[in-house]
MMTF fields as JSON, N, C-alpha, C and O atoms, coordinates in Angstrom:
{
  "mmtfVersion": "1.0.0",
  "mmtfProducer": "UNKNOWN",
  "numBonds": 575,
  "numAtoms": 576,
  "numGroups": 144,
  "numChains": 1,
  "numModels": 1,
  "chainsPerModel": [1],
  "groupsPerChain": [144],
  "chainIdList": ["A"],
  "bondAtomList": [4, 2, 8, 6, 12, 10, 16, 14, 20, 18, 24, 22, 28, 26, 32, 30, 36, 34, 40, 38, 44, 42, 48, 46, 52, 50, 56, 54, 60, 58, 64, 62, 68, 66, 72, 70, 76, 74, 80, 78, 84, 82, 88, 86, 92, 90, 96, 94, 100, 98, 104, 102, 108, 106, 112, 110, 116, 114, 120, 118, 124, 122, 128, 126, 132, 130, 136, 134, 140, 138, 144, 142, 148, 146, 152, 150, 156, 154, 160, 158, 164, 162, 168, 166, 172, 170, 176, 174, 180, 178, 184, 182, 188, 186, 192, 190, 196, 194, 200, 198, 204, 202, 208, 206, 212, 210, 216, 214, 220, 218, 224, 222, 228, 226, 232, 230, 236, 234, 240, 238, 244, 242, 248, 246, 252, 250, 256, 254, 260, 258, 264, 262, 268, 266, 272, 270, 276, 274, 280, 278, 284, 282, 288, 286, 292, 290, 296, 294, 300, 298, 304, 302, 308, 306, 312, 310, 316, 314, 320, 318, 324, 322, 328, 326, 332, 330, 336, 334, 340, 338, 344, 342, 348, 346, 352, 350, 356, 354, 360, 358, 364, 362, 368, 366, 372, 370, 376, 374, 380, 378, 384, 382, 388, 386, 392, 390, 396, 394, 400, 398, 404, 402, 408, 406, 412, 410, 416, 414, 420, 418, 424, 422, 428, 426, 432, 430, 436, 434, 440, 438, 444, 442, 448, 446, 452, 450, 456, 454, 460, 458, 464, 462, 468, 466, 472, 470, 476, 474, 480, 478, 484, 482, 488, 486, 492, 490, 496, 494, 500, 498, 504, 502, 508, 506, 512, 510, 516, 514, 520, 518, 524, 522, 528, 526, 532, 530, 536, 534, 540, 538, 544, 542, 548, 546, 552, 550, 556, 554, 560, 558, 564, 562, 568, 566, 572, 570],
  "bondOrderList": [1, 1, 1, 1, 1, 1, 1, 1, 1, 1, 1, 1, 1, 1, 1, 1, 1, 1, 1, 1, 1, 1, 1, 1, 1, 1, 1, 1, 1, 1, 1, 1, 1, 1, 1, 1, 1, 1, 1, 1, 1, 1, 1, 1, 1, 1, 1, 1, 1, 1, 1, 1, 1, 1, 1, 1, 1, 1, 1, 1, 1, 1, 1, 1, 1, 1, 1, 1, 1, 1, 1, 1, 1, 1, 1, 1, 1, 1, 1, 1, 1, 1, 1, 1, 1, 1, 1, 1, 1, 1, 1, 1, 1, 1, 1, 1, 1, 1, 1, 1, 1, 1, 1, 1, 1, 1, 1, 1, 1, 1, 1, 1, 1, 1, 1, 1, 1, 1, 1, 1, 1, 1, 1, 1, 1, 1, 1, 1, 1, 1, 1, 1, 1, 1, 1, 1, 1, 1, 1, 1, 1, 1, 1],
  "groupList": [{"groupName": "ARG", "atomNameList": ["N", "CA", "C", "O"], "elementList": ["N", "C", "C", "O"], "formalChargeList": [0, 0, 0, 0], "bondAtomList": [1, 0, 2, 1, 3, 2], "bondOrderList": [1, 1, 2], "singleLetterCode": "R", "chemCompType": "L-PEPTIDE LINKING"}, {"groupName": "SER", "atomNameList": ["N", "CA", "C", "O"], "elementList": ["N", "C", "C", "O"], "formalChargeList": [0, 0, 0, 0], "bondAtomList": [1, 0, 2, 1, 3, 2], "bondOrderList": [1, 1, 2], "singleLetterCode": "S", "chemCompType": "L-PEPTIDE LINKING"}, {"groupName": "VAL", "atomNameList": ["N", "CA", "C", "O"], "elementList": ["N", "C", "C", "O"], "formalChargeList": [0, 0, 0, 0], "bondAtomList": [1, 0, 2, 1, 3, 2], "bondOrderList": [1, 1, 2], "singleLetterCode": "V", "chemCompType": "L-PEPTIDE LINKING"}, {"groupName": "ASP", "atomNameList": ["N", "CA", "C", "O"], "elementList": ["N", "C", "C", "O"], "formalChargeList": [0, 0, 0, 0], "bondAtomList": [1, 0, 2, 1, 3, 2], "bondOrderList": [1, 1, 2], "singleLetterCode": "D", "chemCompType": "L-PEPTIDE LINKING"}, {"groupName": "TYR", "atomNameList": ["N", "CA", "C", "O"], "elementList": ["N", "C", "C", "O"], "formalChargeList": [0, 0, 0, 0], "bondAtomList": [1, 0, 2, 1, 3, 2], "bondOrderList": [1, 1, 2], "singleLetterCode": "Y", "chemCompType": "L-PEPTIDE LINKING"}, {"groupName": "GLY", "atomNameList": ["N", "CA", "C", "O"], "elementList": ["N", "C", "C", "O"], "formalChargeList": [0, 0, 0, 0], "bondAtomList": [1, 0, 2, 1, 3, 2], "bondOrderList": [1, 1, 2], "singleLetterCode": "G", "chemCompType": "PEPTIDE LINKING"}, {"groupName": "ASN", "atomNameList": ["N", "CA", "C", "O"], "elementList": ["N", "C", "C", "O"], "formalChargeList": [0, 0, 0, 0], "bondAtomList": [1, 0, 2, 1, 3, 2], "bondOrderList": [1, 1, 2], "singleLetterCode": "N", "chemCompType": "L-PEPTIDE LINKING"}, {"groupName": "TRP", "atomNameList": ["N", "CA", "C", "O"], "elementList": ["N", "C", "C", "O"], "formalChargeList": [0, 0, 0, 0], "bondAtomList": [1, 0, 2, 1, 3, 2], "bondOrderList": [1, 1, 2], "singleLetterCode": "W", "chemCompType": "L-PEPTIDE LINKING"}, {"groupName": "LEU", "atomNameList": ["N", "CA", "C", "O"], "elementList": ["N", "C", "C", "O"], "formalChargeList": [0, 0, 0, 0], "bondAtomList": [1, 0, 2, 1, 3, 2], "bondOrderList": [1, 1, 2], "singleLetterCode": "L", "chemCompType": "L-PEPTIDE LINKING"}, {"groupName": "CYS", "atomNameList": ["N", "CA", "C", "O"], "elementList": ["N", "C", "C", "O"], "formalChargeList": [0, 0, 0, 0], "bondAtomList": [1, 0, 2, 1, 3, 2], "bondOrderList": [1, 1, 2], "singleLetterCode": "C", "chemCompType": "L-PEPTIDE LINKING"}, {"groupName": "ILE", "atomNameList": ["N", "CA", "C", "O"], "elementList": ["N", "C", "C", "O"], "formalChargeList": [0, 0, 0, 0], "bondAtomList": [1, 0, 2, 1, 3, 2], "bondOrderList": [1, 1, 2], "singleLetterCode": "I", "chemCompType": "L-PEPTIDE LINKING"}, {"groupName": "ALA", "atomNameList": ["N", "CA", "C", "O"], "elementList": ["N", "C", "C", "O"], "formalChargeList": [0, 0, 0, 0], "bondAtomList": [1, 0, 2, 1, 3, 2], "bondOrderList": [1, 1, 2], "singleLetterCode": "A", "chemCompType": "L-PEPTIDE LINKING"}, {"groupName": "MET", "atomNameList": ["N", "CA", "C", "O"], "elementList": ["N", "C", "C", "O"], "formalChargeList": [0, 0, 0, 0], "bondAtomList": [1, 0, 2, 1, 3, 2], "bondOrderList": [1, 1, 2], "singleLetterCode": "M", "chemCompType": "L-PEPTIDE LINKING"}, {"groupName": "PHE", "atomNameList": ["N", "CA", "C", "O"], "elementList": ["N", "C", "C", "O"], "formalChargeList": [0, 0, 0, 0], "bondAtomList": [1, 0, 2, 1, 3, 2], "bondOrderList": [1, 1, 2], "singleLetterCode": "F", "chemCompType": "L-PEPTIDE LINKING"}, {"groupName": "PRO", "atomNameList": ["N", "CA", "C", "O"], "elementList": ["N", "C", "C", "O"], "formalChargeList": [0, 0, 0, 0], "bondAtomList": [1, 0, 2, 1, 3, 2], "bondOrderList": [1, 1, 2], "singleLetterCode": "P", "chemCompType": "L-PEPTIDE LINKING"}, {"groupName": "THR", "atomNameList": ["N", "CA", "C", "O"], "elementList": ["N", "C", "C", "O"], "formalChargeList": [0, 0, 0, 0], "bondAtomList": [1, 0, 2, 1, 3, 2], "bondOrderList": [1, 1, 2], "singleLetterCode": "T", "chemCompType": "L-PEPTIDE LINKING"}, {"groupName": "HIS", "atomNameList": ["N", "CA", "C", "O"], "elementList": ["N", "C", "C", "O"], "formalChargeList": [0, 0, 0, 0], "bondAtomList": [1, 0, 2, 1, 3, 2], "bondOrderList": [1, 1, 2], "singleLetterCode": "H", "chemCompType": "L-PEPTIDE LINKING"}, {"groupName": "GLU", "atomNameList": ["N", "CA", "C", "O"], "elementList": ["N", "C", "C", "O"], "formalChargeList": [0, 0, 0, 0], "bondAtomList": [1, 0, 2, 1, 3, 2], "bondOrderList": [1, 1, 2], "singleLetterCode": "E", "chemCompType": "L-PEPTIDE LINKING"}, {"groupName": "LYS", "atomNameList": ["N", "CA", "C", "O"], "elementList": ["N", "C", "C", "O"], "formalChargeList": [0, 0, 0, 0], "bondAtomList": [1, 0, 2, 1, 3, 2], "bondOrderList": [1, 1, 2], "singleLetterCode": "K", "chemCompType": "L-PEPTIDE LINKING"}],
  "groupTypeList": [0, 1, 2, 1, 3, 4, 1, 5, 6, 0, 0, 2, 5, 7, 8, 9, 10, 11, 2, 5, 10, 1, 1, 5, 8, 8, 12, 5, 8, 7, 1, 13, 3, 5, 14, 8, 15, 14, 14, 11, 13, 8, 5, 3, 9, 5, 15, 15, 11, 0, 0, 8, 8, 0, 8, 5, 16, 10, 11, 7, 10, 5, 8, 5, 10, 8, 6, 8, 8, 8, 11, 0, 17, 8, 14, 2, 1, 11, 8, 1, 5, 0, 5, 18, 0, 11, 11, 1, 2, 8, 12, 6, 10, 5, 6, 2, 11, 8, 14, 8, 15, 8, 13, 11, 11, 1, 8, 7, 0, 14, 8, 18, 4, 15, 12, 11, 14, 11, 11, 15, 9, 2, 13, 10, 11, 2, 2, 8, 2, 11, 12, 5, 11, 0, 14, 1, 11, 5, 1, 5, 17, 11, 0, 0],
  "groupIdList": [1, 2, 3, 4, 5, 6, 7, 8, 9, 10, 11, 12, 13, 14, 15, 16, 17, 18, 19, 20, 21, 22, 23, 24, 25, 26, 27, 28, 29, 30, 31, 32, 33, 34, 35, 36, 37, 38, 39, 40, 41, 42, 43, 44, 45, 46, 47, 48, 49, 50, 51, 52, 53, 54, 55, 56, 57, 58, 59, 60, 61, 62, 63, 64, 65, 66, 67, 68, 69, 70, 71, 72, 73, 74, 75, 76, 77, 78, 79, 80, 81, 82, 83, 84, 85, 86, 87, 88, 89, 90, 91, 92, 93, 94, 95, 96, 97, 98, 99, 100, 101, 102, 103, 104, 105, 106, 107, 108, 109, 110, 111, 112, 113, 114, 115, 116, 117, 118, 119, 120, 121, 122, 123, 124, 125, 126, 127, 128, 129, 130, 131, 132, 133, 134, 135, 136, 137, 138, 139, 140, 141, 142, 143, 144],
  "secStructList": [7, 7, 4, 4, 4, 4, 2, 2, 2, 2, 2, 2, 2, 2, 2, 2, 2, 2, 2, 2, 2, 2, 2, 2, 2, 2, 2, 2, 6, 6, 1, 1, 1, 7, 1, 1, 7, 7, 7, 4, 4, 4, 7, 1, 6, 6, 1, 2, 2, 2, 2, 2, 2, 2, 2, 2, 2, 2, 2, 2, 2, 2, 2, 2, 2, 2, 2, 2, 2, 2, 2, 2, 2, 4, 4, 4, 7, 7, 1, 7, 2, 2, 2, 2, 2, 2, 2, 2, 2, 2, 2, 2, 2, 2, 2, 2, 2, 2, 2, 2, 2, 2, 2, 2, 2, 2, 2, 1, 4, 4, 4, 4, 4, 4, 2, 2, 2, 2, 2, 2, 2, 2, 2, 2, 2, 2, 2, 2, 2, 2, 2, 2, 6, 1, 7, 7, 6, 6, 1, 2, 2, 2, 2, 7],
  "xCoordList": [66.643, 67.256, 67.127, 67.12, 67.028, 66.859, 68.194, 69.222, 68.157, 69.358, 69.944, 71.164, 69.107, 69.611, 70.45, 71.259, 70.269, 71.087, 72.543, 73.432, 72.788, 74.144, 74.606, 75.384, 74.106, 74.487, 75.98, 76.574, 76.596, 78.042, 78.791, 79.782, 78.328, 78.957, 78.738, 79.628, 77.569, 77.294, 78.189, 78.757, 78.319, 79.173, 80.631, 81.291, 81.125, 82.517, 82.708, 83.705, 81.757, 81.864, 81.956, 82.854, 81.038, 81.045, 82.269, 82.848, 82.67, 83.858, 85.097, 85.936, 85.211, 86.367, 86.365, 87.427, 85.205, 85.13, 85.625, 86.378, 85.204, 85.651, 87.164, 87.821, 87.72, 89.17, 89.886, 90.921, 89.338, 89.947, 89.972, 90.972, 88.88, 88.832, 89.778, 90.477, 89.806, 90.703, 92.167, 92.989, 92.51, 93.897, 94.242, 95.374, 93.274, 93.493, 93.706, 94.531, 92.943, 93.139, 94.54, 95.19, 94.993, 96.337, 97.404, 98.329, 97.271, 98.254, 98.22, 99.235, 97.064, 96.943, 97.769, 98.08, 98.124, 98.938, 100.35, 101.001, 100.832, 102.17, 102.135, 103.19, 100.971, 100.863, 100.788, 100.323, 101.247, 101.145, 101.717, 101.087, 102.905, 103.585, 102.752, 102.689, 102.112, 101.281, 102.089, 103.297, 101.427, 102.122, 103.146, 104.007, 103.081, 104.036, 104.913, 104.507, 106.105, 106.956, 106.623, 106.296, 106.702, 106.39, 107.36, 108.525, 106.889, 107.814, 108.966, 108.745, 110.175, 111.374, 111.32, 111.796, 110.747, 110.73, 109.897, 110.043, 109.017, 108.165, 108.872, 108.504, 109.86, 110.549, 109.696, 108.757, 110.044, 109.297, 108.011, 107.689, 107.302, 105.965, 105.935, 104.932, 106.997, 106.995, 107.464, 107.483, 107.841, 108.358, 107.243, 106.065, 107.657, 106.692, 105.979, 104.772, 106.717, 106.104, 104.978, 103.9, 105.219, 104.209, 102.998, 101.856, 103.258, 102.169, 101.316, 100.089, 101.963, 101.215, 100.364, 99.231, 100.907, 100.154, 98.913, 97.822, 99.082, 97.929, 96.912, 95.705, 97.404, 96.497, 95.732, 94.543, 96.402, 95.732, 94.633, 93.552, 94.91, 93.92, 92.672, 91.551, 92.858, 91.707, 91.035, 89.837, 91.79, 91.201, 90.213, 89.185, 90.518, 89.557, 88.213, 87.161, 88.265, 87.033, 86.345, 85.154, 87.08, 86.488, 85.919, 84.807, 86.667, 86.171, 85.023, 84.133, 85.037, 83.909, 82.623, 81.57, 82.713, 81.536, 81.096, 79.902, 82.044, 81.72, 81.04, 80.123, 81.479, 80.878, 79.432, 78.564, 79.181, 77.804, 76.913, 75.769, 77.427, 76.666, 76.385, 75.287, 77.377, 77.212, 76.111, 75.301, 76.086, 75.07, 73.661, 72.711, 73.517, 72.197, 71.837, 70.66, 72.839, 72.602, 72.325, 71.503, 72.994, 72.873, 71.449, 71.085, 70.632, 69.281, 68.444, 67.545, 68.716, 67.944, 68.704, 68.248, 69.854, 70.702, 70.116, 69.409, 70.431, 70.008, 70.969, 70.777, 71.986, 72.93, 72.243, 71.24, 72.803, 72.332, 72.72, 73.52, 72.16, 72.509, 73.996, 74.609, 74.565, 75.994, 76.826, 77.833, 76.413, 77.118, 77.041, 78.021, 75.86, 75.694, 76.585, 77.225, 76.616, 77.442, 78.916, 79.655, 79.347, 80.745, 81.099, 82.144, 80.235, 80.486, 80.566, 81.438, 79.656, 79.62, 80.91, 81.521, 81.312, 82.508, 83.77, 84.624, 83.89, 85.075, 85.217, 86.327, 84.091, 84.17, 84.609, 85.41, 84.102, 84.532, 86.02, 86.726, 86.495, 87.923, 88.751, 89.713, 88.372, 89.114, 89.051, 90.037, 87.905, 87.728, 88.667, 89.154, 88.919, 89.821, 91.272, 92.174, 91.492, 92.857, 93.607, 94.804, 92.948, 93.682, 94.269, 95.456, 93.498, 94.132, 95.228, 96.249, 95.007, 96.036, 97.327, 98.417, 97.21, 98.422, 99.106, 100.331, 98.337, 98.932, 99.726, 100.846, 99.141, 99.852, 101.094, 102.157, 100.958, 102.09, 103.214, 104.389, 102.858, 103.862, 104.558, 105.699, 103.873, 104.534, 105.608, 106.567, 105.442, 106.429, 107.583, 108.736, 107.261, 108.278, 107.921, 106.969, 108.674, 108.342, 108.049, 107.143, 108.759, 108.45, 107.008, 106.525, 106.331, 104.939, 103.983, 102.788, 104.504, 103.648, 103.041, 101.989, 103.684, 103.165, 101.937, 101.232, 101.685, 100.491, 99.23, 98.121, 99.397, 98.235, 97.419, 96.204, 98.065, 97.39, 96.218, 95.148, 96.357, 95.199, 94.032, 92.87, 94.349, 93.286, 92.568, 91.34, 93.331, 92.732, 91.908, 90.874, 92.358, 91.62, 90.281, 89.287, 90.241, 88.97, 87.964, 86.804, 88.409, 87.528, 87.09, 85.915, 88.022, 87.711, 86.649, 85.678, 86.82, 85.858, 84.496, 83.468, 84.474, 83.2, 82.461, 81.253, 83.176, 82.543, 82.075, 81.006, 82.848, 82.44, 81.176, 80.257, 81.128, 79.928, 78.701, 77.637, 78.854, 77.719, 77.304, 76.112, 78.263, 77.943, 77.192, 76.255, 77.604, 76.901, 75.467, 74.55, 75.275, 73.94, 73.054, 71.842, 73.639, 72.859, 72.188, 71.386, 72.502, 71.868, 70.379, 70.006, 69.548, 68.107, 67.826, 68.395, 66.953, 66.571, 65.509, 64.879, 65.302, 64.379, 62.945, 62.196, 62.559, 61.171, 60.952, 59.828, 61.996, 61.821, 61.307, 61.431, 60.74, 60.244, 61.357, 61.147, 62.557, 63.691, 64.057, 64.424, 63.962, 64.364, 63.427, 63.835, 62.198, 61.237, 61.279, 60.667, 61.97, 62.01, 62.818, 62.946],
  "yCoordList": [110.828, 109.513, 109.038, 109.837, 107.763, 107.207, 106.765, 106.784, 106.366, 105.888, 104.694, 104.54, 103.855, 102.675, 103.059, 102.256, 104.281, 104.737, 104.934, 104.98, 105.046, 105.24, 104.002, 104.094, 102.842, 101.595, 101.318, 100.633, 101.84, 101.696, 102.377, 101.844, 103.551, 104.25, 103.47, 103.397, 102.897, 102.102, 100.873, 100.554, 100.178, 98.982, 99.338, 98.685, 100.374, 100.791, 101.225, 100.869, 101.993, 102.445, 101.292, 101.259, 100.35, 99.208, 98.327, 97.843, 98.113, 97.302, 97.964, 97.29, 99.275, 99.989, 99.972, 99.881, 100.056, 99.938, 98.558, 98.44, 97.525, 96.164, 96.016, 95.382, 96.597, 96.539, 97.297, 96.848, 98.443, 99.219, 98.459, 98.475, 97.801, 97.029, 95.839, 95.539, 95.161, 93.999, 94.427, 93.72, 95.571, 96.036, 96.416, 96.22, 96.955, 97.263, 96.009, 95.984, 94.967, 93.695, 93.145, 92.644, 93.244, 92.77, 93.591, 93.035, 94.925, 95.773, 95.573, 95.746, 95.21, 94.96, 93.777, 93.665, 92.894, 91.733, 92.125, 91.378, 93.286, 93.71, 94.978, 95.495, 95.479, 96.677, 96.313, 95.234, 97.218, 97.066, 95.73, 95.005, 95.425, 94.175, 92.951, 91.99, 93.0, 91.887, 90.632, 90.6, 89.611, 88.33, 88.343, 87.464, 89.318, 89.398, 90.631, 91.624, 90.56, 91.742, 92.528, 91.932, 93.841, 94.648, 94.345, 94.029, 94.44, 94.272, 95.273, 96.43, 94.842, 95.667, 96.961, 97.994, 96.922, 98.122, 99.248, 100.399, 98.938, 99.968, 100.768, 101.914, 100.192, 100.894, 100.938, 100.159, 101.871, 101.96, 102.773, 103.224, 102.942, 103.563, 104.976, 105.379, 105.728, 107.131, 107.388, 108.54, 106.357, 106.579, 107.018, 106.73, 107.719, 108.173, 106.996, 107.052, 105.934, 104.756, 104.199, 103.882, 104.084, 103.544, 104.481, 104.025, 105.785, 106.771, 106.729, 106.794, 106.619, 106.53, 105.265, 105.288, 104.169, 102.916, 103.062, 102.638, 103.663, 103.863, 104.819, 104.619, 105.863, 106.81, 106.132, 106.393, 105.262, 104.516, 103.626, 103.535, 102.976, 102.096, 102.888, 102.445, 104.032, 104.804, 105.519, 105.798, 105.818, 106.448, 105.51, 105.957, 104.208, 103.252, 103.395, 103.45, 103.453, 103.496, 104.849, 104.913, 105.921, 107.262, 107.626, 108.148, 107.357, 107.675, 106.751, 107.154, 105.523, 104.621, 105.178, 105.147, 105.684, 106.293, 107.525, 107.728, 108.339, 109.515, 109.116, 109.8, 108.028, 107.55, 107.091, 107.314, 106.455, 106.055, 107.285, 107.296, 108.307, 109.544, 110.205, 110.711, 110.199, 110.782, 110.045, 110.675, 108.723, 107.925, 108.268, 108.179, 108.652, 109.038, 110.48, 110.812, 111.327, 112.751, 113.064, 113.93, 112.376, 112.727, 112.647, 113.498, 111.675, 111.641, 112.881, 113.217, 113.561, 114.749, 116.04, 117.129, 115.912, 117.058, 117.932, 117.458, 119.22, 120.165, 120.168, 120.94, 119.326, 119.246, 118.713, 118.003, 119.07, 118.503, 117.024, 116.56, 116.308, 114.898, 114.707, 113.771, 115.603, 115.539, 115.793, 115.121, 116.748, 117.041, 115.882, 115.556, 115.26, 114.096, 112.947, 112.283, 112.724, 111.636, 111.915, 111.008, 113.151, 113.515, 113.287, 112.714, 113.733, 113.545, 112.065, 111.645, 111.279, 109.845, 109.16, 108.402, 109.433, 108.795, 109.258, 108.441, 110.567, 111.095, 110.54, 110.243, 110.398, 109.853, 108.402, 107.986, 107.626, 106.221, 106.124, 105.305, 106.955, 106.946, 107.317, 106.628, 108.402, 108.844, 107.864, 107.679, 107.23, 106.285, 105.093, 104.569, 104.67, 103.545, 104.019, 103.424, 105.082, 105.499, 106.128, 105.883, 106.926, 107.611, 106.631, 106.738, 105.689, 104.735, 103.897, 103.59, 103.531, 102.752, 103.548, 103.002, 104.835, 105.642, 105.873, 105.978, 105.951, 106.054, 104.791, 104.87, 103.629, 102.366, 102.283, 101.862, 102.686, 102.637, 103.564, 103.204, 104.741, 105.693, 105.188, 105.56, 104.343, 103.766, 102.761, 102.526, 102.174, 101.22, 101.904, 101.489, 102.958, 103.686, 105.158, 105.589, 105.92, 107.309, 108.209, 109.035, 108.101, 108.984, 108.852, 109.74, 107.772, 107.618, 108.541, 108.577, 109.283, 110.225, 111.267, 111.832, 111.52, 112.51, 111.995, 112.777, 110.712, 110.158, 110.385, 110.147, 110.842, 111.08, 112.289, 112.317, 113.275, 114.533, 114.347, 114.896, 113.615, 113.439, 112.718, 113.066, 111.722, 110.984, 111.881, 111.862, 112.659, 113.577, 114.649, 115.08, 115.074, 116.069, 115.516, 116.242, 114.244, 113.614, 113.686, 114.042, 113.348, 113.397, 114.84, 115.094, 115.774, 117.185, 117.689, 118.319, 117.421, 117.9, 117.248, 117.917, 115.96, 115.277, 115.915, 116.141, 116.203, 116.793, 118.221, 118.619, 118.985, 120.346, 120.294, 121.087, 119.373, 119.245, 118.911, 119.505, 117.965, 117.594, 118.774, 118.997, 119.526, 120.713, 121.75, 122.382, 121.922, 122.872, 122.406, 123.225, 121.111, 120.568, 120.563, 120.376, 120.766, 120.755, 122.097, 122.211, 123.098, 124.404, 124.289, 123.496, 125.049, 124.976, 125.471, 126.462, 124.768, 125.215, 126.299, 126.465, 127.026, 128.168, 127.74, 128.514, 126.538, 126.107, 125.362, 124.955, 125.173, 124.389, 125.255, 126.48, 124.608, 125.319, 125.96, 126.984, 125.37, 125.931, 127.303, 128.182, 127.504, 128.775, 129.911, 131.072, 129.602, 130.649, 131.054, 132.056, 130.32, 130.63, 131.828, 132.214],
  "zCoordList": [85.332, 85.47, 86.906, 87.842, 87.061, 88.402, 88.981, 88.304, 90.248, 90.931, 90.186, 90.141, 89.605, 88.904, 87.688, 87.223, 87.16, 86.039, 86.463, 85.613, 87.734, 88.247, 89.018, 89.968, 88.582, 89.248, 89.081, 89.914, 88.015, 87.851, 88.974, 89.473, 89.379, 90.509, 91.798, 92.646, 91.943, 93.146, 93.189, 94.234, 92.056, 92.014, 92.297, 93.106, 91.627, 91.839, 93.287, 93.915, 93.82, 95.207, 96.185, 97.026, 96.083, 97.006, 96.81, 97.783, 95.557, 95.299, 95.897, 96.495, 95.736, 96.289, 97.812, 98.429, 98.417, 99.881, 100.312, 101.279, 99.601, 99.924, 99.753, 100.58, 98.686, 98.47, 99.587, 100.079, 99.987, 101.063, 102.379, 103.097, 102.687, 103.935, 103.855, 104.823, 102.715, 102.592, 102.644, 103.227, 102.046, 102.134, 103.572, 104.013, 104.297, 105.71, 106.546, 107.459, 106.215, 106.922, 106.68, 107.598, 105.445, 105.106, 105.825, 106.418, 105.771, 106.445, 107.954, 108.628, 108.483, 109.908, 110.379, 111.565, 109.456, 109.835, 110.262, 110.993, 109.818, 110.23, 111.079, 111.445, 111.392, 112.22, 113.699, 114.066, 114.522, 115.982, 116.453, 117.222, 115.981, 116.344, 115.999, 116.766, 114.829, 114.376, 114.115, 114.349, 113.635, 113.445, 112.312, 112.269, 111.388, 110.293, 110.441, 111.045, 109.892, 109.858, 108.587, 107.56, 108.647, 107.456, 106.317, 106.561, 105.087, 103.962, 104.075, 104.431, 103.778, 103.963, 103.165, 103.635, 101.963, 101.121, 101.707, 101.296, 102.668, 103.259, 104.349, 104.609, 104.974, 106.053, 107.314, 107.477, 108.205, 109.465, 109.281, 108.182, 110.371, 110.33, 109.77, 109.182, 109.935, 109.528, 108.105, 107.672, 107.369, 106.018, 105.068, 105.277, 104.028, 103.025, 102.38, 102.144, 102.096, 101.463, 102.333, 101.83, 103.597, 104.519, 104.605, 104.658, 104.618, 104.683, 103.419, 103.492, 102.264, 101.006, 100.97, 100.489, 101.475, 101.515, 102.399, 102.018, 103.577, 104.469, 103.859, 103.994, 103.187, 102.541, 101.41, 101.224, 100.651, 99.587, 100.132, 99.551, 101.24, 101.883, 102.284, 102.034, 102.892, 103.341, 102.171, 102.226, 101.116, 99.926, 99.242, 98.734, 99.226, 98.652, 99.366, 98.729, 100.684, 101.478, 101.347, 101.044, 101.572, 101.539, 100.179, 100.09, 99.125, 97.788, 97.393, 96.643, 97.888, 97.637, 98.232, 97.593, 99.452, 100.094, 99.312, 99.095, 98.893, 98.092, 96.781, 96.326, 96.182, 94.945, 95.18, 94.337, 96.317, 96.653, 96.833, 96.377, 97.489, 97.664, 96.322, 96.09, 95.442, 94.112, 93.336, 92.657, 93.439, 92.73, 93.2, 92.422, 94.448, 94.974, 94.626, 94.48, 94.494, 94.246, 92.78, 92.48, 91.867, 90.455, 89.895, 89.084, 90.284, 89.726, 90.04, 89.27, 91.141, 91.512, 91.225, 91.576, 90.592, 90.304, 89.201, 88.312, 89.285, 88.248, 87.056, 86.117, 87.083, 85.966, 84.713, 84.786, 83.578, 82.315, 82.273, 83.086, 81.34, 81.178, 80.929, 81.442, 80.139, 79.845, 81.106, 81.329, 81.918, 83.162, 84.143, 84.813, 84.223, 85.106, 84.659, 85.475, 83.353, 82.811, 83.089, 83.474, 82.899, 83.158, 84.626, 84.934, 85.523, 86.957, 87.305, 88.067, 86.746, 86.999, 86.543, 87.297, 85.313, 84.746, 85.468, 85.813, 85.699, 86.37, 87.785, 88.229, 88.497, 89.852, 89.825, 90.661, 88.884, 88.792, 88.487, 89.076, 87.571, 87.234, 88.466, 88.807, 89.122, 90.298, 91.444, 92.156, 91.635, 92.728, 92.592, 93.594, 91.382, 91.154, 91.032, 91.622, 90.271, 89.943, 91.115, 91.268, 91.942, 93.008, 94.031, 94.34, 94.568, 95.482, 94.807, 95.422, 93.541, 92.834, 92.69, 92.862, 92.376, 92.221, 93.571, 93.631, 94.641, 95.975, 96.308, 96.811, 96.026, 96.252, 95.369, 95.825, 94.106, 93.179, 93.648, 93.574, 94.124, 94.603, 95.864, 96.137, 96.631, 97.809, 97.389, 98.124, 96.211, 95.705, 94.981, 95.097, 94.232, 93.467, 93.502, 92.852, 94.25, 94.568, 93.366, 93.464, 92.238, 91.106, 90.587, 89.884, 90.922, 90.495, 91.248, 90.952, 92.217, 92.952, 92.013, 92.313, 90.902, 89.956, 89.194, 88.556, 89.256, 88.593, 89.422, 88.945, 90.653, 91.508, 91.064, 91.257, 90.479, 90.135, 89.163, 89.425, 88.07, 87.179, 87.857, 87.644, 88.669, 89.367, 90.375, 90.465, 91.127, 92.094, 91.387, 91.899, 90.227, 89.444, 88.982, 88.962, 88.611, 88.232, 89.376, 89.169, 90.578, 91.75, 92.004, 92.27, 91.925, 92.166, 91.195, 91.614, 89.917, 88.917, 89.137, 89.028, 89.443, 89.695, 90.861, 90.785, 91.931, 93.12, 92.834, 93.295, 92.09, 91.729, 90.868, 91.069, 89.921, 89.084, 89.93, 89.754, 90.841, 91.701, 92.572, 92.78, 93.079, 93.888, 93.058, 93.546, 91.809, 90.927, 90.674, 90.6, 90.542, 90.298, 91.528, 91.417, 92.699, 93.936, 94.205, 95.131, 93.419, 93.626, 93.288, 92.424, 93.94, 93.64, 92.219, 91.762, 91.551, 90.211, 90.294, 91.339, 89.229, 89.215, 89.541, 90.137, 89.164, 89.388, 90.687, 90.98, 91.471, 92.689, 93.827, 93.804, 94.803, 95.985, 96.768, 97.418, 96.719, 97.454, 96.934, 97.714, 95.625, 95.022, 95.425, 95.418, 95.77, 96.094, 97.553, 97.923, 98.382, 99.82, 100.117, 101.279]
}
């Protein structure tokens, strides 16, 4: 399969990077004595809610980049078609769900437990890609 077969991962990755940057721009309006005061429900800089919000913002960007890397790696992966599809789908789910659950948990703390399934999706996708990155028996790398 070619890189274009994973265009969904590329679209999700780039869209999530854009959402991450836009959320950072918004949060920047109340950071460092910005022109706006922070929403009252967030509390001061050290509160858990504020930390989860910042982590969600950076997760959009970081996981988006990881999704772009995955889209480039899967076409050359030694994984089966089913394994590639699983990695692709799980990464897209995790890329969207993990930052959303971080933002949700910043609003209502008990939602922090919803982060585990999303993080697990990302973990499994990355493990699958790592397994597929091993040299195959017929490749030149395996004979070195």
